[in-house]
Each structure stands twice: as structure tokens, then as C-alpha cells.
Tab-separated table of C-alpha atoms in Angstrom:
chain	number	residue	atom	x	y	z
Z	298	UNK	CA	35.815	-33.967	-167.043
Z	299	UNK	CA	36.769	-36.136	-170.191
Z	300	UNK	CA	36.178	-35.091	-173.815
Z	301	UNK	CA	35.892	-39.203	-174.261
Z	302	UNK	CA	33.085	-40.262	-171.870
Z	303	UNK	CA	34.764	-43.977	-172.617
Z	304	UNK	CA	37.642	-42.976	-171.255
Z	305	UNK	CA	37.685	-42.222	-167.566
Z	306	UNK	CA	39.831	-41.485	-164.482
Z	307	UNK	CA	40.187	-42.616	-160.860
Z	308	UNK	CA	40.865	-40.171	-158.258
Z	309	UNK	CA	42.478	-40.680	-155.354
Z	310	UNK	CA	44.552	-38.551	-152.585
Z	311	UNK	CA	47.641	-39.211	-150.473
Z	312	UNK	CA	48.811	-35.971	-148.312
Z	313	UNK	CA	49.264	-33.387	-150.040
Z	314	UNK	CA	48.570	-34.940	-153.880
Z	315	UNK	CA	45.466	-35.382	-155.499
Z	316	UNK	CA	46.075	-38.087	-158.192
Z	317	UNK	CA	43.619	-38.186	-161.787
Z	318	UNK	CA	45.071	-41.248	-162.916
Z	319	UNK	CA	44.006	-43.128	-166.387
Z	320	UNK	CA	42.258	-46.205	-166.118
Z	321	UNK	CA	42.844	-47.198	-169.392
Z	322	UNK	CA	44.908	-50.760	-169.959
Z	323	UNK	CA	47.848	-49.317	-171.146
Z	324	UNK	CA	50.967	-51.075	-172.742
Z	325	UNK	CA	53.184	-52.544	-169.673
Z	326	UNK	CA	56.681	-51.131	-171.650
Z	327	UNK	CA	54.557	-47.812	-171.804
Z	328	UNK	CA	54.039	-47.887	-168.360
Z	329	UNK	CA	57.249	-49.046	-167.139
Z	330	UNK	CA	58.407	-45.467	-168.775
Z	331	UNK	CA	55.698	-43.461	-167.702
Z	332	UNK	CA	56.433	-44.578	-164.476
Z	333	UNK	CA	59.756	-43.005	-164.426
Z	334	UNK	CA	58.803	-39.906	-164.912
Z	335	UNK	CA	58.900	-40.226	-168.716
Z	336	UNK	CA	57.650	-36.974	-171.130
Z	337	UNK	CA	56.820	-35.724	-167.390
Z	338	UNK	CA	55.374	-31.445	-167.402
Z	339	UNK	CA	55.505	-29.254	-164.944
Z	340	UNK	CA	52.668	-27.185	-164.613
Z	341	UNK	CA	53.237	-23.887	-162.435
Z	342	UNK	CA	51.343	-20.415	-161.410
Z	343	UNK	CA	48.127	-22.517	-160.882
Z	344	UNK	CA	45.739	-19.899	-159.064
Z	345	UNK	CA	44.966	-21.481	-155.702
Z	346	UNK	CA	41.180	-21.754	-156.673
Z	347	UNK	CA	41.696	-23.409	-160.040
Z	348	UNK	CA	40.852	-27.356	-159.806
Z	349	UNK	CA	41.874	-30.704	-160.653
Z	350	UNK	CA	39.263	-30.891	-163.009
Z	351	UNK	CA	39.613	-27.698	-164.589
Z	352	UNK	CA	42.958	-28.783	-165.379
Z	353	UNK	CA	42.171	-31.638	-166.796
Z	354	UNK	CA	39.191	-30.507	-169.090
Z	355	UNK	CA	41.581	-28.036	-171.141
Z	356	UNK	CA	44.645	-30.907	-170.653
Z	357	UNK	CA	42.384	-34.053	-171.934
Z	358	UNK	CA	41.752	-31.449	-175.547
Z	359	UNK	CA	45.543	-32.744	-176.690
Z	360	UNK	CA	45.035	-36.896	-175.871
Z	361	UNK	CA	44.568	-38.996	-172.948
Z	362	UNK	CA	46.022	-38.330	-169.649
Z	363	UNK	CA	47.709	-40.987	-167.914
Z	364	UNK	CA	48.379	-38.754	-165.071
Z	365	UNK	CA	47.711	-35.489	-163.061
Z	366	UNK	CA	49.291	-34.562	-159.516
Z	367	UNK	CA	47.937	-31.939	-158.347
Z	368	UNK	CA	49.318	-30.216	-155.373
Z	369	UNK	CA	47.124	-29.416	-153.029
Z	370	UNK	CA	47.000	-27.496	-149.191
Z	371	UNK	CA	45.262	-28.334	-145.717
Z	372	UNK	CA	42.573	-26.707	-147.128
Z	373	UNK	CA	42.133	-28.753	-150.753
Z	374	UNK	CA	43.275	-25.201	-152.646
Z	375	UNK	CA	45.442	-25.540	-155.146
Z	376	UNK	CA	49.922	-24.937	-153.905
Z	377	UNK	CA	50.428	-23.434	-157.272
Z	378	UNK	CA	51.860	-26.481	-159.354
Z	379	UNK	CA	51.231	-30.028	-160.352
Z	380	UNK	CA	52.820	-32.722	-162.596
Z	381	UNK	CA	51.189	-34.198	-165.880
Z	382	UNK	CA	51.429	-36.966	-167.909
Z	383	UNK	CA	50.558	-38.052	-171.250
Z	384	UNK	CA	49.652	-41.689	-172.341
Z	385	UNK	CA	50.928	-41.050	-176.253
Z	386	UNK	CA	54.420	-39.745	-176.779
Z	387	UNK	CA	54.182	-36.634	-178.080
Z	388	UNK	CA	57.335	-34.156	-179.372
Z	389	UNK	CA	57.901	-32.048	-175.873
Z	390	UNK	CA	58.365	-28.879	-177.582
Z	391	UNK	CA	54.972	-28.790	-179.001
Z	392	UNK	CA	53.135	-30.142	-176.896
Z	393	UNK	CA	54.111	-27.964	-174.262
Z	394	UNK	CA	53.414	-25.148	-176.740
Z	395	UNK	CA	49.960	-26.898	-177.466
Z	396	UNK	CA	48.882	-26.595	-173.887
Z	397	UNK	CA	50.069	-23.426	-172.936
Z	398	UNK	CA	48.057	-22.032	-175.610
Z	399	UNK	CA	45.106	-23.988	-174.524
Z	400	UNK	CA	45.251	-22.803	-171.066
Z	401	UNK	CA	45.650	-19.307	-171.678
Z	402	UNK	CA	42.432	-19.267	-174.347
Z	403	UNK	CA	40.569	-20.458	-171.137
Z	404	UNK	CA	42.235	-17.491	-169.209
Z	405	UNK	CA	44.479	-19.617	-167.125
Z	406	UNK	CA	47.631	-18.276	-166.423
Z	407	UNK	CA	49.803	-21.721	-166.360
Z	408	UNK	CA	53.404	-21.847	-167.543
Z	409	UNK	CA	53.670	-25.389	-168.973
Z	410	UNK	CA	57.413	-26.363	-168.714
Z	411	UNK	CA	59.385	-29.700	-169.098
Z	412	UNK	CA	59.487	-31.469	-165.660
Z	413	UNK	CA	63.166	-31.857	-164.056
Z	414	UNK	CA	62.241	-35.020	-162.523
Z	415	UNK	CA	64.331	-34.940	-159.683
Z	416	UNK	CA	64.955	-38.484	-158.396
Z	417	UNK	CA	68.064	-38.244	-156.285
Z	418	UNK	CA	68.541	-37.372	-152.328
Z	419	UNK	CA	71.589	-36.579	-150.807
Z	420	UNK	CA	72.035	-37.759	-146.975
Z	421	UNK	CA	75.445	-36.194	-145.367
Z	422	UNK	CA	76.790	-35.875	-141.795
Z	423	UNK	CA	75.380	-39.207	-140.879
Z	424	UNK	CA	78.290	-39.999	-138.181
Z	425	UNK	CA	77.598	-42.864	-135.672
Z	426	UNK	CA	75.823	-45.373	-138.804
Z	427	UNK	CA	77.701	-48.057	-140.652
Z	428	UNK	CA	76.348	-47.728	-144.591
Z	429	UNK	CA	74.689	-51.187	-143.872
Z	430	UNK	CA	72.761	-49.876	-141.000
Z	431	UNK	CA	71.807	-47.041	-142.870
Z	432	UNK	CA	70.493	-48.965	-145.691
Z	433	UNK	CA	68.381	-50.728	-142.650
Z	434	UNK	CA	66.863	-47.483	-141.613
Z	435	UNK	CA	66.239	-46.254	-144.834
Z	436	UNK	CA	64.033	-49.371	-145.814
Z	437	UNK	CA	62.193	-48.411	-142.511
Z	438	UNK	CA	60.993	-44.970	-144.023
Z	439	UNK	CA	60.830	-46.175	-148.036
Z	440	UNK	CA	61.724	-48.049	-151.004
Z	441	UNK	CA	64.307	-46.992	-153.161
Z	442	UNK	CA	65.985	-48.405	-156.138
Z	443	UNK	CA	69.426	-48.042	-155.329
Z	444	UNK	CA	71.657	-46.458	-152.674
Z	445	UNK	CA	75.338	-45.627	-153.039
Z	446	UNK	CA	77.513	-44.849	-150.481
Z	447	UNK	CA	80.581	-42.825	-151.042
Z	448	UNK	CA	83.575	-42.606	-148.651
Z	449	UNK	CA	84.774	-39.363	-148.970
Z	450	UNK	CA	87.545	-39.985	-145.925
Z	451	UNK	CA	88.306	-43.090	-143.599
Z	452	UNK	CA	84.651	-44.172	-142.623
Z	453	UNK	CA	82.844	-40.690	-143.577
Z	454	UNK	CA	80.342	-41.368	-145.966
Z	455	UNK	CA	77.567	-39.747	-147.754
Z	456	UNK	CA	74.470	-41.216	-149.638
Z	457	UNK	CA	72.256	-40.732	-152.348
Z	458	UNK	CA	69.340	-42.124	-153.277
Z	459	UNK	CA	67.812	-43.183	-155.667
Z	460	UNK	CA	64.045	-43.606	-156.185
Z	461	UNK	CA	61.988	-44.617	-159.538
Z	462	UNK	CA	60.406	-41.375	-159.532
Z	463	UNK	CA	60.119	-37.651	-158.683
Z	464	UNK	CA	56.701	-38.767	-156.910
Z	465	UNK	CA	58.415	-41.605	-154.460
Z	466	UNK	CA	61.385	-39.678	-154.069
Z	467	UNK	CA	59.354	-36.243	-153.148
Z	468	UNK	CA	56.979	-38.717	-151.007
Z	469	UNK	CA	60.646	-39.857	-149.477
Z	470	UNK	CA	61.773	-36.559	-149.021
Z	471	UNK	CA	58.842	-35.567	-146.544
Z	472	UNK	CA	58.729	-38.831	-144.538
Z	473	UNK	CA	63.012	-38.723	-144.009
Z	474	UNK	CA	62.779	-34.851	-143.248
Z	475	UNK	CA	60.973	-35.858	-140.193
Z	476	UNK	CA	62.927	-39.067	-139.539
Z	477	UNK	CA	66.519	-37.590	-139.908
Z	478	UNK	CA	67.184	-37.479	-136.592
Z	479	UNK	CA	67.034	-41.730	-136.972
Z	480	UNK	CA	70.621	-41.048	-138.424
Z	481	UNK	CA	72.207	-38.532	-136.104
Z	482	UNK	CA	72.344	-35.496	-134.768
Z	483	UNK	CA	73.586	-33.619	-137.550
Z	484	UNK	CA	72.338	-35.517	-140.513
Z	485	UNK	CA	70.850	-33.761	-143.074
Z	486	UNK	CA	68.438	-35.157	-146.358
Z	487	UNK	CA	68.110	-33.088	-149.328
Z	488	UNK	CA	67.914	-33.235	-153.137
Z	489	UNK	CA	70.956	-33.716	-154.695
Z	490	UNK	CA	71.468	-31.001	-156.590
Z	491	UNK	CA	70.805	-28.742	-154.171
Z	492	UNK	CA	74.125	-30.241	-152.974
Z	493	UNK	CA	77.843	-29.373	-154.099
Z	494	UNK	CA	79.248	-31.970	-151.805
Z	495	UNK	CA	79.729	-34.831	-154.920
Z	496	UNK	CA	81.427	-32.257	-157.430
Z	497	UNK	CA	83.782	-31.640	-154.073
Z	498	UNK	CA	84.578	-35.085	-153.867
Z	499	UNK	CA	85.371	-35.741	-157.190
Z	500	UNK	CA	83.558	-39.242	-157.873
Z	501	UNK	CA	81.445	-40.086	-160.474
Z	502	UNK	CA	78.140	-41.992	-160.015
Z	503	UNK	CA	78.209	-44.761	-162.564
Z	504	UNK	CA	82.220	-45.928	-161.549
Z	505	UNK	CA	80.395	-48.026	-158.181
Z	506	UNK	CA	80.412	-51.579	-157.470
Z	507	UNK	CA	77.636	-53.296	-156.561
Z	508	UNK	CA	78.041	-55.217	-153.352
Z	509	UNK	CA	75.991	-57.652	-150.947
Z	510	UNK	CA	73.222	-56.381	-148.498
Z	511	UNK	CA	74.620	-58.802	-146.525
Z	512	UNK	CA	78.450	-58.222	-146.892
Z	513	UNK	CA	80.401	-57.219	-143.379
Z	514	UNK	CA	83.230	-55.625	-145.295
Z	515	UNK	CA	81.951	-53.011	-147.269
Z	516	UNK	CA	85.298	-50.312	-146.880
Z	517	UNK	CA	87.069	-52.844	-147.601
Z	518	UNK	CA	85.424	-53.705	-151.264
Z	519	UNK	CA	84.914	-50.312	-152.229
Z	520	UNK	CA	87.118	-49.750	-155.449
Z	521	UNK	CA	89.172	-46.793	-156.299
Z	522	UNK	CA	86.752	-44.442	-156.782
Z	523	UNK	CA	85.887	-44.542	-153.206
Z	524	UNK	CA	82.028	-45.138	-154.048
Z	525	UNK	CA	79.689	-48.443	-154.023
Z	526	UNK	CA	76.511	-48.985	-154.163
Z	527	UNK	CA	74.200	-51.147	-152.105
């Protein structure tokens, strides 16, 4: 699978990923971007019989990989896209160019594009819930890096929130989707901007205050903007 037979890969699968991940010691500042979706590229129009390791024989031709998620089905065929990662920063633009010329000499009909790395969910209509015991429940289901909580009338609030990644946060996605009833009746979870409800409201993200997981008063230290964050 590796051009380098010194440098190899661990596999591994949770659901519906398959993860070739480097096993190379990497630089931890390297790592700490890589692991937020840094120089991320989406990979789409994967035929549903084209492999893992097909993909990563033609990807390994430009440098070493420090990660492939391949979306799979029930059945281990390819869904059609999957997410890759370079160890060495490379300029986007040509890189991507790089690759997609790669793929199609090997008669692979992959559209290498830039990765949005979506991050953010958007929880609404959550009714009966004070934000605390919402932060509560949402530690139940996963870990996130930051929640904030904005009040868009008197105790009516909606949440994003915020994971490290667009892998946790899609992970997070699935596991709430089936858990949403935890918050109500009506709630709803989905990406944020699939949402219009913040540009409604008028806030901006980076005006919140951070307050206590264990404060009792949160309404009452919310600032002007009408947002915190826990």
C-alpha cells in the first residue's frame, strides 16, 4: 500500500469510517493542527467498489499520509467520499491539482476539493432544559470543546457546539440525532450552517463570556449580546 515500505499505517474502523492512519512519530505542534482538521481534502465521486487502499496507493505518490477516512456502508463498499490528510504542509491549490491528476491517470474519477471542515452543531427548540442541564446531557452523548448558549428571548435558548474536529463533531452528530429526544420533544440537532437561526438573532460568536459549569445564575451573567458560553 506504501511507496515507503518504512513507513506504514494502522487501520482501524469505527461505524461507518475506516481509518489509514500514519504511524509515524510526528511533531506534537504538527499534530495538534492536523488534528483540527488542518490542510483537510475532501475526496468525492469515489465508485462504491474502489478501496481504502487503492486510495491510498495513488495518494501516498505526493508524501506521507497522516490520515484517510474512508466512508464506508453496511456492506464495507465505498459511500462515495472520504477525508485525507497530509503529514507535510503542502500549498492547497497544488496539491489538490497534484492528486486529481494522479487519480484520473489511474482512471479514477475523484474530484479532490478543499475540505469545509464543519465543526459546529446547532441545537434549537430545546424547551423544558436549563443551559446547565443541557451541558449535563450533552457530556452524556460526547465531548466537545465549547458550548455557547444564546438567549434569543426570556429563557429561550439555542446552542452550538463546538467540537475539535469535523470527525468528532460528524461522530456527535449521529450519536445526538438519535438522542434528541433527551432534550425535548421538539428539539432539533443540526450543522450550523444549515441553520439561519444565528444571522436572525443578530449575535456574534466571539462577543460571549465565559462562565462557571457550576454557576446557578447563568441569565443573569449573560452580557449584552445575549450569548455565553459554557
Amino acid at each position: 500500500m506504501d511507496s515507503d515500505p518504512q513507513h506504514k499505517y494502522r487501520k482501524n474502523q469505527v461505524n461507518g469510517t475506516l481509518y489509514v492512519t500514519t504511524c509515524l512519530y510526528l511533531d506534537p505542534r504538527r499534530v495538534a493542527e492536523l488534528e483540527t482538521g488542518a490542510d483537510e481534502l475532501f475526496l468525492t465521486h469515489i465508485h462504491k467498489r474502489t478501496t481504502a487502499d487503492h486510495i491510498m496507493q495513488v495518494a501516498v505518490e505526493l508524501g506521507p499520509v497522516y490520515t484517510l477516512r474512508f466512508k464506508v456502508d453496511f456492506s464495507g463498499c465505498s459511500r462515495g467520499y472520504a477525508y485525507l490528510q497530509y503529514v507535510d504542509k503542502m500549498h492547497k491549490s497544488v496539491l489538490m491539482e497534484m492528486l486529481q491528476r494522479c487519480f484520473r491517470r489511474e482512471k479514477l474519477r475523484i474530484h479532490v476539493r478543499e475540505s469545509r471542515n464543519r465543526r459546529d452543531l446547532l441545537l434549537s427548540n430545546v424547551h423544558h432544559l436549563t443551559p446547565l442541564q443541557v451541558h449535563q446531557e450533552l457530556r452524556l452523548v460526547s465531548h466537545y470543546v465549547k458550548l455557547c448558549v444564546y438567549e434569543y428571548e426570556p429563557k429561550r435558548y439555542i446552542y452550538v457546539v463546538k467540537y475539535r474536529n469535523n470527525d468528532e463533531a460528524a461522530m456527535a452528530h449521529h450519536k445526538l440525532r438519535n438522542k434528541v429526544g433527551c432534550f425535548g420533544l421538539d428539539a432539533c440537532i443540526d450543522w450550523l450552517d444549515k441553520g439561519q437561526v444565528l444571522k436572525d438573532l443578530n449575535v456574534q460568536q466571539s462577543c460571549c463570556v465565559q462562565l462557571s459549569r457550576d454557576s446557578d445564575h447563568l441569565q443573569a451573567s449573560a452580557n449584552s449580546c445575549r450569548c455565553f458560553r459554557i
